[in-house]
PDB file of C-alpha atoms in Angstrom:
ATOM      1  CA  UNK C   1     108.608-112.333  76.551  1.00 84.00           C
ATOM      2  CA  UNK C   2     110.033-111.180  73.415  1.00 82.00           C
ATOM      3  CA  UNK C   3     113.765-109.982  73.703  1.00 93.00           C
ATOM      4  CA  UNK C   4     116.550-109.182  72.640  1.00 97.00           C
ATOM      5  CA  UNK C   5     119.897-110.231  75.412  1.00 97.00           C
ATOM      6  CA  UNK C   6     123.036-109.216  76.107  1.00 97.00           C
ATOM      7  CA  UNK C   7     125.756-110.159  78.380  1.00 97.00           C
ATOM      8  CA  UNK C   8     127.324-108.309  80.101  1.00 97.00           C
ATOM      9  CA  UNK C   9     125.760-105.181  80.318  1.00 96.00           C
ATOM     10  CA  UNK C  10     128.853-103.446  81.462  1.00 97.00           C
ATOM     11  CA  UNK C  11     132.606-104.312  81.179  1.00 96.00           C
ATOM     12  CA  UNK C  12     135.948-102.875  81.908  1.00 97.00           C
ATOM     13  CA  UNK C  13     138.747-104.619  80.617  1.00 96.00           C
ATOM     14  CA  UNK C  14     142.196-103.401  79.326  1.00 96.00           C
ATOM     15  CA  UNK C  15     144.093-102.967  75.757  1.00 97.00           C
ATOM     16  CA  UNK C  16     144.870-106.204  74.182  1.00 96.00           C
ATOM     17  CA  UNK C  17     142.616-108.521  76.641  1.00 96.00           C
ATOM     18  CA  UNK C  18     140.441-110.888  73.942  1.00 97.00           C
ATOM     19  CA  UNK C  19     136.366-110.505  75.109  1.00 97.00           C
ATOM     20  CA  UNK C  20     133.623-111.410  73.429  1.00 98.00           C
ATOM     21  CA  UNK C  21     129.848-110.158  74.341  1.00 98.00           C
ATOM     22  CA  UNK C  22     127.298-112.433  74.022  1.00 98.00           C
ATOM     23  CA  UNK C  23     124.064-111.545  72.069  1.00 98.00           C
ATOM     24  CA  UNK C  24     120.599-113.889  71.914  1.00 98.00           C
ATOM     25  CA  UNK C  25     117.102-113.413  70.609  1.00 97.00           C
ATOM     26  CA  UNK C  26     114.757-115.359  71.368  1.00 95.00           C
ATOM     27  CA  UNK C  27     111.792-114.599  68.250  1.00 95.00           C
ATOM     28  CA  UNK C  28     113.089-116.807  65.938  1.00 94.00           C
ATOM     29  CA  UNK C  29     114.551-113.486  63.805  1.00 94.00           C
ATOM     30  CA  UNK C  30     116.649-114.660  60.790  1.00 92.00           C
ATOM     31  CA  UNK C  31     118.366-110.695  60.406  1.00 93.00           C
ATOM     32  CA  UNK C  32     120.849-109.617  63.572  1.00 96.00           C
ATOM     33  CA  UNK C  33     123.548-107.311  63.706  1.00 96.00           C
ATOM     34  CA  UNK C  34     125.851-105.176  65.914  1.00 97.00           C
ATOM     35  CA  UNK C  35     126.204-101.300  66.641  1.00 96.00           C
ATOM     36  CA  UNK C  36     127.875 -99.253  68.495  1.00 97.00           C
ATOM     37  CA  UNK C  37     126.830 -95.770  69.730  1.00 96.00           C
ATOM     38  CA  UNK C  38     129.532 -92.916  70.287  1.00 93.00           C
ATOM     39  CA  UNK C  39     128.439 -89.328  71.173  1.00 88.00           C
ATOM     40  CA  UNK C  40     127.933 -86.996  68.022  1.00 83.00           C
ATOM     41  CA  UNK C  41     128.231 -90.292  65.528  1.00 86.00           C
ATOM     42  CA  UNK C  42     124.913 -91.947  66.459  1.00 87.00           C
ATOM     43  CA  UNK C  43     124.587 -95.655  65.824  1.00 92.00           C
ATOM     44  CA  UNK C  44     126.699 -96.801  63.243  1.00 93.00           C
ATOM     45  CA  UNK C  45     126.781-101.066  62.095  1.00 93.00           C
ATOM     46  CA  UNK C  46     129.227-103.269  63.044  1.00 96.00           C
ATOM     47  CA  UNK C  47     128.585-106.209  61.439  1.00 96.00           C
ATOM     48  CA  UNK C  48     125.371-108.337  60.364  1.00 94.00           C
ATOM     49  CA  UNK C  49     123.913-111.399  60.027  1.00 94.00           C
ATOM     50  CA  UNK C  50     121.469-112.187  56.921  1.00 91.00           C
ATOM     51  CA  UNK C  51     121.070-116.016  58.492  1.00 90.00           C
ATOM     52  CA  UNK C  52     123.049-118.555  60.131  1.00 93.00           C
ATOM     53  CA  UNK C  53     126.676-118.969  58.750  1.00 91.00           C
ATOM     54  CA  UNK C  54     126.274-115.270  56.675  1.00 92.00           C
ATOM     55  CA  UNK C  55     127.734-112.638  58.111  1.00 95.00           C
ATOM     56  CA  UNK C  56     128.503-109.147  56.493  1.00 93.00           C
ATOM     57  CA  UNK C  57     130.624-106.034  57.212  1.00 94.00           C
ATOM     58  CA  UNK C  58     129.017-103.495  58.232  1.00 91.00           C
ATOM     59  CA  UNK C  59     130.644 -99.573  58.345  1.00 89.00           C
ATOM     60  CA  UNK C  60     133.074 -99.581  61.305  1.00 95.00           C
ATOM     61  CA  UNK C  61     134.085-103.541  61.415  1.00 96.00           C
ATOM     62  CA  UNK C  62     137.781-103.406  61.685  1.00 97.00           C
ATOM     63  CA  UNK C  63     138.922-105.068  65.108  1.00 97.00           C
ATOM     64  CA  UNK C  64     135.734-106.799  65.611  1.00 98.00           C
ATOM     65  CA  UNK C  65     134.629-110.393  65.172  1.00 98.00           C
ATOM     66  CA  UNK C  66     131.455-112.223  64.620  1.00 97.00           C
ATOM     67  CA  UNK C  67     129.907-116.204  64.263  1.00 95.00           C
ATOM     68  CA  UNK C  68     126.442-116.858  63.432  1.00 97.00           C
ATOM     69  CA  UNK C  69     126.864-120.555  64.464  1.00 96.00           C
ATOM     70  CA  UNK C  70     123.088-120.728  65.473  1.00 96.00           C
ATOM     71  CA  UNK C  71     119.877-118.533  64.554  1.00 96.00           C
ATOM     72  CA  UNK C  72     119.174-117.491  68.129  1.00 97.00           C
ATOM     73  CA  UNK C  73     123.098-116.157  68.950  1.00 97.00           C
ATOM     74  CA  UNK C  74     124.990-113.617  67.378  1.00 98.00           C
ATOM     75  CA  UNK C  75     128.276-113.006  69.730  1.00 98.00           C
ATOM     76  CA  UNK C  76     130.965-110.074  69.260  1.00 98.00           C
ATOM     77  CA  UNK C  77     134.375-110.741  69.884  1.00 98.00           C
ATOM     78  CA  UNK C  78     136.744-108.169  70.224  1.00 97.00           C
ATOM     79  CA  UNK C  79     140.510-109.901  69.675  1.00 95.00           C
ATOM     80  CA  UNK C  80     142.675-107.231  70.885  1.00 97.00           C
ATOM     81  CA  UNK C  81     140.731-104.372  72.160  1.00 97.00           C
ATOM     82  CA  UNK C  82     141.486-101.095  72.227  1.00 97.00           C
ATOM     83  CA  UNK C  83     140.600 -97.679  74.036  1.00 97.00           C
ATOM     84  CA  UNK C  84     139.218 -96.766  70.774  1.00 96.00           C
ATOM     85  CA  UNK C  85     136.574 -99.766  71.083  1.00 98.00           C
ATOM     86  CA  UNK C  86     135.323 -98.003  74.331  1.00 97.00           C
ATOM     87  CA  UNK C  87     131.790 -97.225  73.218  1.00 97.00           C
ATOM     88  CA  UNK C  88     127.936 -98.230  73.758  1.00 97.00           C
ATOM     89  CA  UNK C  89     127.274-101.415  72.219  1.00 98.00           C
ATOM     90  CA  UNK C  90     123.621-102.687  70.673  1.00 97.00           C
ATOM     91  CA  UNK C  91     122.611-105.785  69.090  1.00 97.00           C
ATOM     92  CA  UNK C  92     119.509-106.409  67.412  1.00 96.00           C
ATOM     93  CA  UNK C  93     117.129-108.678  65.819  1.00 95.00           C
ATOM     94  CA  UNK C  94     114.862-108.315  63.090  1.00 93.00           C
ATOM     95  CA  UNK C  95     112.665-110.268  60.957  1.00 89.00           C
ATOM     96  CA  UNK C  96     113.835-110.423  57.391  1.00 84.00           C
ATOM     97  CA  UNK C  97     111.912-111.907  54.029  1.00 81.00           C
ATOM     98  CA  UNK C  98     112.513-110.847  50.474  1.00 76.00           C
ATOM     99  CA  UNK C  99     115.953-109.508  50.913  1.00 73.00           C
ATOM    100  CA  UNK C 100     114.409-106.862  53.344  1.00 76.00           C
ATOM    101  CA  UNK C 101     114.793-106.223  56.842  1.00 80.00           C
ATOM    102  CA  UNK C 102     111.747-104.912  58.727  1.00 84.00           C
ATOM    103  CA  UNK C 103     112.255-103.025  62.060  1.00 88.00           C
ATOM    104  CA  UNK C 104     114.778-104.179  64.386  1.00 91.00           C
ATOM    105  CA  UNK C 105     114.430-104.692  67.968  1.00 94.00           C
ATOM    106  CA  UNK C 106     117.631-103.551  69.831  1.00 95.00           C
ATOM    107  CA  UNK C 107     119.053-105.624  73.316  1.00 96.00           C
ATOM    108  CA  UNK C 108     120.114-103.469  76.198  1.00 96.00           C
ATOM    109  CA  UNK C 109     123.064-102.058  75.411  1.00 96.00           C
ATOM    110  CA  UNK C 110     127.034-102.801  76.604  1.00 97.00           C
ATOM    111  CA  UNK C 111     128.942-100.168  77.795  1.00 97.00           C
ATOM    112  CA  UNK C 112     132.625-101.289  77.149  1.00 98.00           C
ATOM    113  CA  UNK C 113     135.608 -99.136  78.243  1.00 97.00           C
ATOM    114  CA  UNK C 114     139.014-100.329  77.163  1.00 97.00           C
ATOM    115  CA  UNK C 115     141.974 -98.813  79.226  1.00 96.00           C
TER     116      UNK C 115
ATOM    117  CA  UNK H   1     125.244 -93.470  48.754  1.00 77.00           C
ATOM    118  CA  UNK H   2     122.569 -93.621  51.556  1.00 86.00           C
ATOM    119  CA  UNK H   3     122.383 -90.986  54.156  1.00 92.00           C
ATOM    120  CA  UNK H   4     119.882 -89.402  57.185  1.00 95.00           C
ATOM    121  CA  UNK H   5     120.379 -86.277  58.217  1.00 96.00           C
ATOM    122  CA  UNK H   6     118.781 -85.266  61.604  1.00 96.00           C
ATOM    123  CA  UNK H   7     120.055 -80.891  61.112  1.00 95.00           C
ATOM    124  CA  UNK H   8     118.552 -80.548  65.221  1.00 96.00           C
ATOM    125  CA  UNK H   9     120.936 -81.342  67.397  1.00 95.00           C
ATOM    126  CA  UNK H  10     118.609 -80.557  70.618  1.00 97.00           C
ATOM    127  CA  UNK H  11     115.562 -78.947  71.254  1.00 97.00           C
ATOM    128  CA  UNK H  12     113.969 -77.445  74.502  1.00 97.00           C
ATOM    129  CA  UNK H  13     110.247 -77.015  74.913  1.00 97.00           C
ATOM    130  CA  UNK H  14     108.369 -76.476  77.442  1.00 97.00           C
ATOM    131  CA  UNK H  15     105.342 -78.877  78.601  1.00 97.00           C
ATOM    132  CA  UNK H  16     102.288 -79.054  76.400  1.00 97.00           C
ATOM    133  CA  UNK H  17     104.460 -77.510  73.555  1.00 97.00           C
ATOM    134  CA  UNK H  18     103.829 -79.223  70.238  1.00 97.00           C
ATOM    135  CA  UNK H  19     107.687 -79.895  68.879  1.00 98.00           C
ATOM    136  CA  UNK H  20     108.911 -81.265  65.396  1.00 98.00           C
ATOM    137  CA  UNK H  21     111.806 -83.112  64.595  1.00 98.00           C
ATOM    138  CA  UNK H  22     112.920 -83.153  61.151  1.00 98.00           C
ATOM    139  CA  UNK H  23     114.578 -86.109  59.326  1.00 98.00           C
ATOM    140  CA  UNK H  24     115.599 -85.716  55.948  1.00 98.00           C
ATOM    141  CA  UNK H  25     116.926 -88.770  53.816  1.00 96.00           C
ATOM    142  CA  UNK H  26     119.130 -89.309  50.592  1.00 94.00           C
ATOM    143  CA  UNK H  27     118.746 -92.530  48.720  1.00 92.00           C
ATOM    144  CA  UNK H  28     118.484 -93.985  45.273  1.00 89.00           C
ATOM    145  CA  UNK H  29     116.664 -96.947  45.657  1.00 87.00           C
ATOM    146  CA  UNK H  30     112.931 -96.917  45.087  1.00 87.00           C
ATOM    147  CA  UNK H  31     111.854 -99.247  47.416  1.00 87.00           C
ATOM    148  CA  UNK H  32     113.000 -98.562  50.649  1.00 90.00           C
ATOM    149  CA  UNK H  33     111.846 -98.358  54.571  1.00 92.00           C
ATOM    150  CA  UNK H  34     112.171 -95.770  56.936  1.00 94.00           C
ATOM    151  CA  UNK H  35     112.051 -95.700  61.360  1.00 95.00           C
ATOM    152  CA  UNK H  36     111.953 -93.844  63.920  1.00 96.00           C
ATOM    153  CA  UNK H  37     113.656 -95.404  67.120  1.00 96.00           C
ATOM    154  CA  UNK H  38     113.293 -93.120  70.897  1.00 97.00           C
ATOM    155  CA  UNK H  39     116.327 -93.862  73.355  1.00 96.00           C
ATOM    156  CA  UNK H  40     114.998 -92.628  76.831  1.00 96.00           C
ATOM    157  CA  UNK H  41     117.665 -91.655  79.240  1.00 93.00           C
ATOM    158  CA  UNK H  42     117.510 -95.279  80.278  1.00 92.00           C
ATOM    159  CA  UNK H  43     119.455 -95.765  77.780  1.00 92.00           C
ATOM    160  CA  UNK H  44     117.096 -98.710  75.571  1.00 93.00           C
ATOM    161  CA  UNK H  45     116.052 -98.538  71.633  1.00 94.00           C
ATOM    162  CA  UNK H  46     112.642 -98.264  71.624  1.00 94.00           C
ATOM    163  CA  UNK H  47     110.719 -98.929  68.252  1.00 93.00           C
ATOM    164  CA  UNK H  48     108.352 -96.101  66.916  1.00 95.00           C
ATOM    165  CA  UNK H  49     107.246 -96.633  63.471  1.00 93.00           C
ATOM    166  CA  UNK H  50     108.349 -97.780  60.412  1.00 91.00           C
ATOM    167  CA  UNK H  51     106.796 -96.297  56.767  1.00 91.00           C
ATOM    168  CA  UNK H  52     107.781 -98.207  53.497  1.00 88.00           C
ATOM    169  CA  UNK H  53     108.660 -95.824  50.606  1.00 89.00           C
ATOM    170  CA  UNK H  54     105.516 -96.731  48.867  1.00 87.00           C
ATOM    171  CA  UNK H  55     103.144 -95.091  51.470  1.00 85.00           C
ATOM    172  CA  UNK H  56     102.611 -91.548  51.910  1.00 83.00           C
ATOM    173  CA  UNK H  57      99.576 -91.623  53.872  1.00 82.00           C
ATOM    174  CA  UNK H  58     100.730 -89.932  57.498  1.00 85.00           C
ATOM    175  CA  UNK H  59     100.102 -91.764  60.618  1.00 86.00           C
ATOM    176  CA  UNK H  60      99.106 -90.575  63.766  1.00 87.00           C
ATOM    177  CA  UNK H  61      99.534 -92.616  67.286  1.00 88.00           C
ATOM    178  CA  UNK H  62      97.853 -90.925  70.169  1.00 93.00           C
ATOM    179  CA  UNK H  63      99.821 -87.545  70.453  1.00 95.00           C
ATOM    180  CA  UNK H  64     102.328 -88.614  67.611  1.00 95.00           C
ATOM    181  CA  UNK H  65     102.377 -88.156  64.635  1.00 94.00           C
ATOM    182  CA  UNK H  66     104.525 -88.888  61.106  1.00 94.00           C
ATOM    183  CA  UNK H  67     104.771 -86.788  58.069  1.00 94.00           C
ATOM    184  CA  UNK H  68     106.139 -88.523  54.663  1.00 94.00           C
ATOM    185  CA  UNK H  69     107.408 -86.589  51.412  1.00 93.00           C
ATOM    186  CA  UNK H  70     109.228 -88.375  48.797  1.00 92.00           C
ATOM    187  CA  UNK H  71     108.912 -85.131  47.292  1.00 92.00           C
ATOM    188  CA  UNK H  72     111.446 -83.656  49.407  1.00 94.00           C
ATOM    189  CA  UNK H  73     112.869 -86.793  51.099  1.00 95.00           C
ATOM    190  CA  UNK H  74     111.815 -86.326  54.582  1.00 96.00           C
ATOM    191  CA  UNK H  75     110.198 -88.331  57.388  1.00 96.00           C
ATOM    192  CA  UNK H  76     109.138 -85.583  60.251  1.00 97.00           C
ATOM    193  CA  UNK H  77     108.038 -86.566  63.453  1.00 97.00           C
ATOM    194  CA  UNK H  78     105.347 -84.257  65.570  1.00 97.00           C
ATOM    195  CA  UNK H  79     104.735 -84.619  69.112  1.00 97.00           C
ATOM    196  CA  UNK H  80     101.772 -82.972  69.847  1.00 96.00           C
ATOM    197  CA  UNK H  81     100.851 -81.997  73.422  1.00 97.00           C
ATOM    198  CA  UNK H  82     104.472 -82.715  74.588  1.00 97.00           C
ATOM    199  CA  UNK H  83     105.119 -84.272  78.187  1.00 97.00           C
ATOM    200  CA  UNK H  84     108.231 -84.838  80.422  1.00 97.00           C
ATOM    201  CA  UNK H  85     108.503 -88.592  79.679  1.00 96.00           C
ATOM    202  CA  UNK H  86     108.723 -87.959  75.659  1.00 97.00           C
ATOM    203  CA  UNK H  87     112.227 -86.297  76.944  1.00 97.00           C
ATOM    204  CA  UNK H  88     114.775 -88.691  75.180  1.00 97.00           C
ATOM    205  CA  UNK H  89     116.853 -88.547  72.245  1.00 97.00           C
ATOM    206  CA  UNK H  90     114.748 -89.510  68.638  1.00 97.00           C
ATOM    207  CA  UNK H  91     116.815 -91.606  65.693  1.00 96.00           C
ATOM    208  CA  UNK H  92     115.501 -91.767  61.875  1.00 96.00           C
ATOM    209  CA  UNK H  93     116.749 -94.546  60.300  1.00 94.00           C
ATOM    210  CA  UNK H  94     116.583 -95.827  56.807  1.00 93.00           C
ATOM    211  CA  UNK H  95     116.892 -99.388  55.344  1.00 88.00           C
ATOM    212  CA  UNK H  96     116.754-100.557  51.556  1.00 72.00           C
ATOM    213  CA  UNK H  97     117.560-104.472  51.702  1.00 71.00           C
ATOM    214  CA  UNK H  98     120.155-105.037  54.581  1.00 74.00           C
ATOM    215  CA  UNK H  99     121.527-102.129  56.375  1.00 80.00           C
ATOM    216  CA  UNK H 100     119.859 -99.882  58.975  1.00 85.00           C
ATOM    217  CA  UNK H 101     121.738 -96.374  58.204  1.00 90.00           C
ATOM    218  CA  UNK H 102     120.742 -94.094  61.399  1.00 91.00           C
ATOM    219  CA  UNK H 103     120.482 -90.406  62.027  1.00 93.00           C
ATOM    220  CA  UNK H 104     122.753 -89.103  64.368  1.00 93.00           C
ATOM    221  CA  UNK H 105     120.005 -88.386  66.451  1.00 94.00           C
ATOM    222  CA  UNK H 106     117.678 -85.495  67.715  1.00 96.00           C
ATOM    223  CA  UNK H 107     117.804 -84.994  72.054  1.00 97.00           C
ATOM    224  CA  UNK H 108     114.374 -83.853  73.018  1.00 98.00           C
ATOM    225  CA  UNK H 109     114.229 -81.790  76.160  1.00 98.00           C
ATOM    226  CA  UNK H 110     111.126 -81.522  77.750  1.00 97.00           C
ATOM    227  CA  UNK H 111     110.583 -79.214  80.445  1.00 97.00           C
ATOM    228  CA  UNK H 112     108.028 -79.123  83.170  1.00 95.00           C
TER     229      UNK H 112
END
């Protein structure tokens, strides 16, 4: 089945403790990339992936991390999180040719609360 | 600078209702691609549809149904007979080459 995963699905930790959520695809999608969803502010980009080994800022980046090591993976690390991070996290896949990115296809979601 | 607006917040209808939600976008690139994504209260991203910038031709799937203007930059989306399960909250989204700029979202409220 085609899909988009992420691990975990839901995660308490507290300020300052290093995590990293884990993100895989498994239809061979060059284009991934990160959201995260906060009430009122809809889904805004975290980062992004064009291939392997090209990753891009996306609006809200600061205090996250990303690798794009292999095409399949596209993990999130959060160095030193903070309540602020607490939020709905998405990562998605899409194909990509041309320079464009066709419609992604979104993983299950993270909820993350930082205390 | 690119931008979707989504003006309704949240609409209540009642069963069978037909509802629109608007999406209105701002961009100056001509070739572009626009989405509409439904997040049921189970929380997922569900894919809809996606129109390219060069096709005006509306599209209709079962009871919905898409309405593109370049004319006046919007993307509306018509549910047509609506039913309890289309109760979820509706993103437009817009892409040029590499990033997916969402709405902040419509929440449909469908009520028996």
């Amino acid at each position: 089945e085609a899909q988009v995963t992420q691990n975990p699905r839901y995660l308490i930790t507290v300020t300052g403790k290093k995590l990293t959520v884990t993100c895989s695809q498994n239809m061979n999608h060059e284009y991934m990339s990160w959201y995260r969803q906060d009430p009122g502010l809809g889904l805004r980009q975290i980062y992004y992936s064009m291939n392997v080994e090209v990753t891009d800022k996306g609006d809200v980046p600061e205090g996250y991390k990303v690798s794009r090591k292999e095409k399949r993976n596209f993990p999130l690390i959060l160095e030193s999180p903070s309540p602020n991070q607490t939020s709905l996290y998405f990562c998605a896949s899409s194909y990509s040719s041309g320079g464009i990115t066709y419609e992604q296809y979104f993983g299950p979601g993270t909820r993350l609360t930082v205390t | 600078a690119q931008k979707v607006t989504q003006a309704q917040t949240e609409i209540s209808v009642v069963e069978k209702e037909d509802v629109t939600l608007d999406c209105v976008y701002e961009t100056r690139d001509t070739t572009y691609y626009l989405f509409w994504y439904k997040q049921p209260p189970s929380g997922e991203l569900v894919f809809l549809i996606r129109r390219n910038s060069f096709d005006e031709q509306n599209e209709i799937s079962g009871r919905y149904s898409w309405n593109f203007q370049k004319s006046t930059s919007s993307f509306n989306f018509t549910i047509t007979a609506s039913q309890v399960v289309d109760s979820a909250v509706y993103f437009c989204a817009l892409v040029n080459t590499d990033k997916l700029i969402f709405g902040t979202g419509t929440r449909l409220q469908v009520f028996p």
